[in-house]
Amino acid sequence: MPDTDPSAETTATDGADEPDESAVSDAVRSTKSYETEAGVVFYDADNPLAWLQADHAVDLESAA
């Protein structure tokens, strides 16, 4: 009979949810920016249509 006690369940993680460090580093290196009258635009130099807008600044190195 299977164990139905929820406290007995364990969850194994294989790191699939965590980004590859080299991919993160490449993403940070390929991030470029330019200033406009409304503020600063950050974009992916490898894909210039991938840009973002935020209400506050975030240090990209610490976020990666």
JSON list of C-alpha atoms in Angstrom, two decimals:
[
{"chain": "A", "resi": 1, "resn": "MET", "atom": "CA", "xyz": [0.00, 0.00, 0.00]},
{"chain": "A", "resi": 2, "resn": "PRO", "atom": "CA", "xyz": [1.47, 3.43, -0.93]},
{"chain": "A", "resi": 3, "resn": "ASP", "atom": "CA", "xyz": [2.45, 5.89, 1.76]},
{"chain": "A", "resi": 4, "resn": "THR", "atom": "CA", "xyz": [-0.18, 8.65, 1.79]},
{"chain": "A", "resi": 5, "resn": "ASP", "atom": "CA", "xyz": [1.44, 10.77, 4.50]},
{"chain": "A", "resi": 6, "resn": "PRO", "atom": "CA", "xyz": [2.22, 14.14, 2.82]},
{"chain": "A", "resi": 7, "resn": "SER", "atom": "CA", "xyz": [5.04, 14.81, 5.29]},
{"chain": "A", "resi": 8, "resn": "ALA", "atom": "CA", "xyz": [6.82, 11.72, 3.96]},
{"chain": "A", "resi": 9, "resn": "GLU", "atom": "CA", "xyz": [7.01, 13.14, 0.44]},
{"chain": "A", "resi": 10, "resn": "THR", "atom": "CA", "xyz": [10.28, 14.59, -0.75]},
{"chain": "A", "resi": 11, "resn": "THR", "atom": "CA", "xyz": [10.90, 16.75, -3.74]},
{"chain": "A", "resi": 12, "resn": "ALA", "atom": "CA", "xyz": [14.07, 16.23, -5.73]},
{"chain": "A", "resi": 13, "resn": "THR", "atom": "CA", "xyz": [15.40, 19.07, -7.81]},
{"chain": "A", "resi": 14, "resn": "ASP", "atom": "CA", "xyz": [17.72, 18.52, -10.71]},
{"chain": "A", "resi": 15, "resn": "GLY", "atom": "CA", "xyz": [18.45, 22.22, -11.28]},
{"chain": "A", "resi": 16, "resn": "ALA", "atom": "CA", "xyz": [16.16, 22.38, -14.32]},
{"chain": "A", "resi": 17, "resn": "ASP", "atom": "CA", "xyz": [14.50, 25.54, -12.98]},
{"chain": "A", "resi": 18, "resn": "GLU", "atom": "CA", "xyz": [17.82, 27.34, -12.49]},
{"chain": "A", "resi": 19, "resn": "PRO", "atom": "CA", "xyz": [19.36, 29.18, -15.45]},
{"chain": "A", "resi": 20, "resn": "ASP", "atom": "CA", "xyz": [22.70, 28.07, -16.86]},
{"chain": "A", "resi": 21, "resn": "GLU", "atom": "CA", "xyz": [25.41, 30.41, -15.48]},
{"chain": "A", "resi": 22, "resn": "SER", "atom": "CA", "xyz": [27.06, 30.86, -18.87]},
{"chain": "A", "resi": 23, "resn": "ALA", "atom": "CA", "xyz": [23.71, 31.78, -20.43]},
{"chain": "A", "resi": 24, "resn": "VAL", "atom": "CA", "xyz": [23.08, 34.35, -17.70]},
{"chain": "A", "resi": 25, "resn": "SER", "atom": "CA", "xyz": [26.55, 35.85, -18.15]},
{"chain": "A", "resi": 26, "resn": "ASP", "atom": "CA", "xyz": [26.04, 36.04, -21.92]},
{"chain": "A", "resi": 27, "resn": "ALA", "atom": "CA", "xyz": [22.66, 37.70, -21.37]},
{"chain": "A", "resi": 28, "resn": "VAL", "atom": "CA", "xyz": [24.16, 40.32, -19.07]},
{"chain": "A", "resi": 29, "resn": "ARG", "atom": "CA", "xyz": [27.03, 40.99, -21.49]},
{"chain": "A", "resi": 30, "resn": "SER", "atom": "CA", "xyz": [24.65, 41.37, -24.45]},
{"chain": "A", "resi": 31, "resn": "THR", "atom": "CA", "xyz": [22.43, 43.88, -22.60]},
{"chain": "A", "resi": 32, "resn": "LYS", "atom": "CA", "xyz": [22.85, 47.37, -24.05]},
{"chain": "A", "resi": 33, "resn": "SER", "atom": "CA", "xyz": [21.16, 50.67, -23.27]},
{"chain": "A", "resi": 34, "resn": "TYR", "atom": "CA", "xyz": [20.46, 54.13, -24.61]},
{"chain": "A", "resi": 35, "resn": "GLU", "atom": "CA", "xyz": [18.90, 57.25, -23.13]},
{"chain": "A", "resi": 36, "resn": "THR", "atom": "CA", "xyz": [15.68, 58.89, -24.28]},
{"chain": "A", "resi": 37, "resn": "GLU", "atom": "CA", "xyz": [13.77, 61.90, -22.98]},
{"chain": "A", "resi": 38, "resn": "ALA", "atom": "CA", "xyz": [11.60, 59.49, -20.98]},
{"chain": "A", "resi": 39, "resn": "GLY", "atom": "CA", "xyz": [14.50, 57.55, -19.43]},
{"chain": "A", "resi": 40, "resn": "VAL", "atom": "CA", "xyz": [16.86, 54.71, -20.24]},
{"chain": "A", "resi": 41, "resn": "VAL", "atom": "CA", "xyz": [16.00, 51.80, -22.54]},
{"chain": "A", "resi": 42, "resn": "PHE", "atom": "CA", "xyz": [17.70, 48.45, -21.96]},
{"chain": "A", "resi": 43, "resn": "TYR", "atom": "CA", "xyz": [17.70, 45.92, -24.78]},
{"chain": "A", "resi": 44, "resn": "ASP", "atom": "CA", "xyz": [19.30, 42.67, -25.87]},
{"chain": "A", "resi": 45, "resn": "ALA", "atom": "CA", "xyz": [21.94, 43.48, -28.51]},
{"chain": "A", "resi": 46, "resn": "ASP", "atom": "CA", "xyz": [21.44, 40.01, -30.01]},
{"chain": "A", "resi": 47, "resn": "ASN", "atom": "CA", "xyz": [17.68, 40.66, -30.29]},
{"chain": "A", "resi": 48, "resn": "PRO", "atom": "CA", "xyz": [17.05, 44.45, -30.35]},
{"chain": "A", "resi": 49, "resn": "LEU", "atom": "CA", "xyz": [13.28, 43.93, -30.25]},
{"chain": "A", "resi": 50, "resn": "ALA", "atom": "CA", "xyz": [13.66, 42.41, -26.76]},
{"chain": "A", "resi": 51, "resn": "TRP", "atom": "CA", "xyz": [13.51, 45.48, -24.52]},
{"chain": "A", "resi": 52, "resn": "LEU", "atom": "CA", "xyz": [12.02, 46.32, -21.14]},
{"chain": "A", "resi": 53, "resn": "GLN", "atom": "CA", "xyz": [10.52, 49.17, -19.20]},
{"chain": "A", "resi": 54, "resn": "ALA", "atom": "CA", "xyz": [10.63, 49.46, -15.42]},
{"chain": "A", "resi": 55, "resn": "ASP", "atom": "CA", "xyz": [9.59, 51.88, -12.71]},
{"chain": "A", "resi": 56, "resn": "HIS", "atom": "CA", "xyz": [12.86, 51.45, -10.80]},
{"chain": "A", "resi": 57, "resn": "ALA", "atom": "CA", "xyz": [16.47, 50.49, -11.51]},
{"chain": "A", "resi": 58, "resn": "VAL", "atom": "CA", "xyz": [17.93, 47.06, -10.82]},
{"chain": "A", "resi": 59, "resn": "ASP", "atom": "CA", "xyz": [21.64, 46.16, -10.87]},
{"chain": "A", "resi": 60, "resn": "LEU", "atom": "CA", "xyz": [21.82, 43.60, -13.70]},
{"chain": "A", "resi": 61, "resn": "GLU", "atom": "CA", "xyz": [24.83, 41.81, -12.22]},
{"chain": "A", "resi": 62, "resn": "SER", "atom": "CA", "xyz": [23.05, 41.21, -8.91]},
{"chain": "A", "resi": 63, "resn": "ALA", "atom": "CA", "xyz": [19.80, 40.22, -10.64]},
{"chain": "A", "resi": 64, "resn": "ALA", "atom": "CA", "xyz": [21.53, 37.66, -12.85]}
]
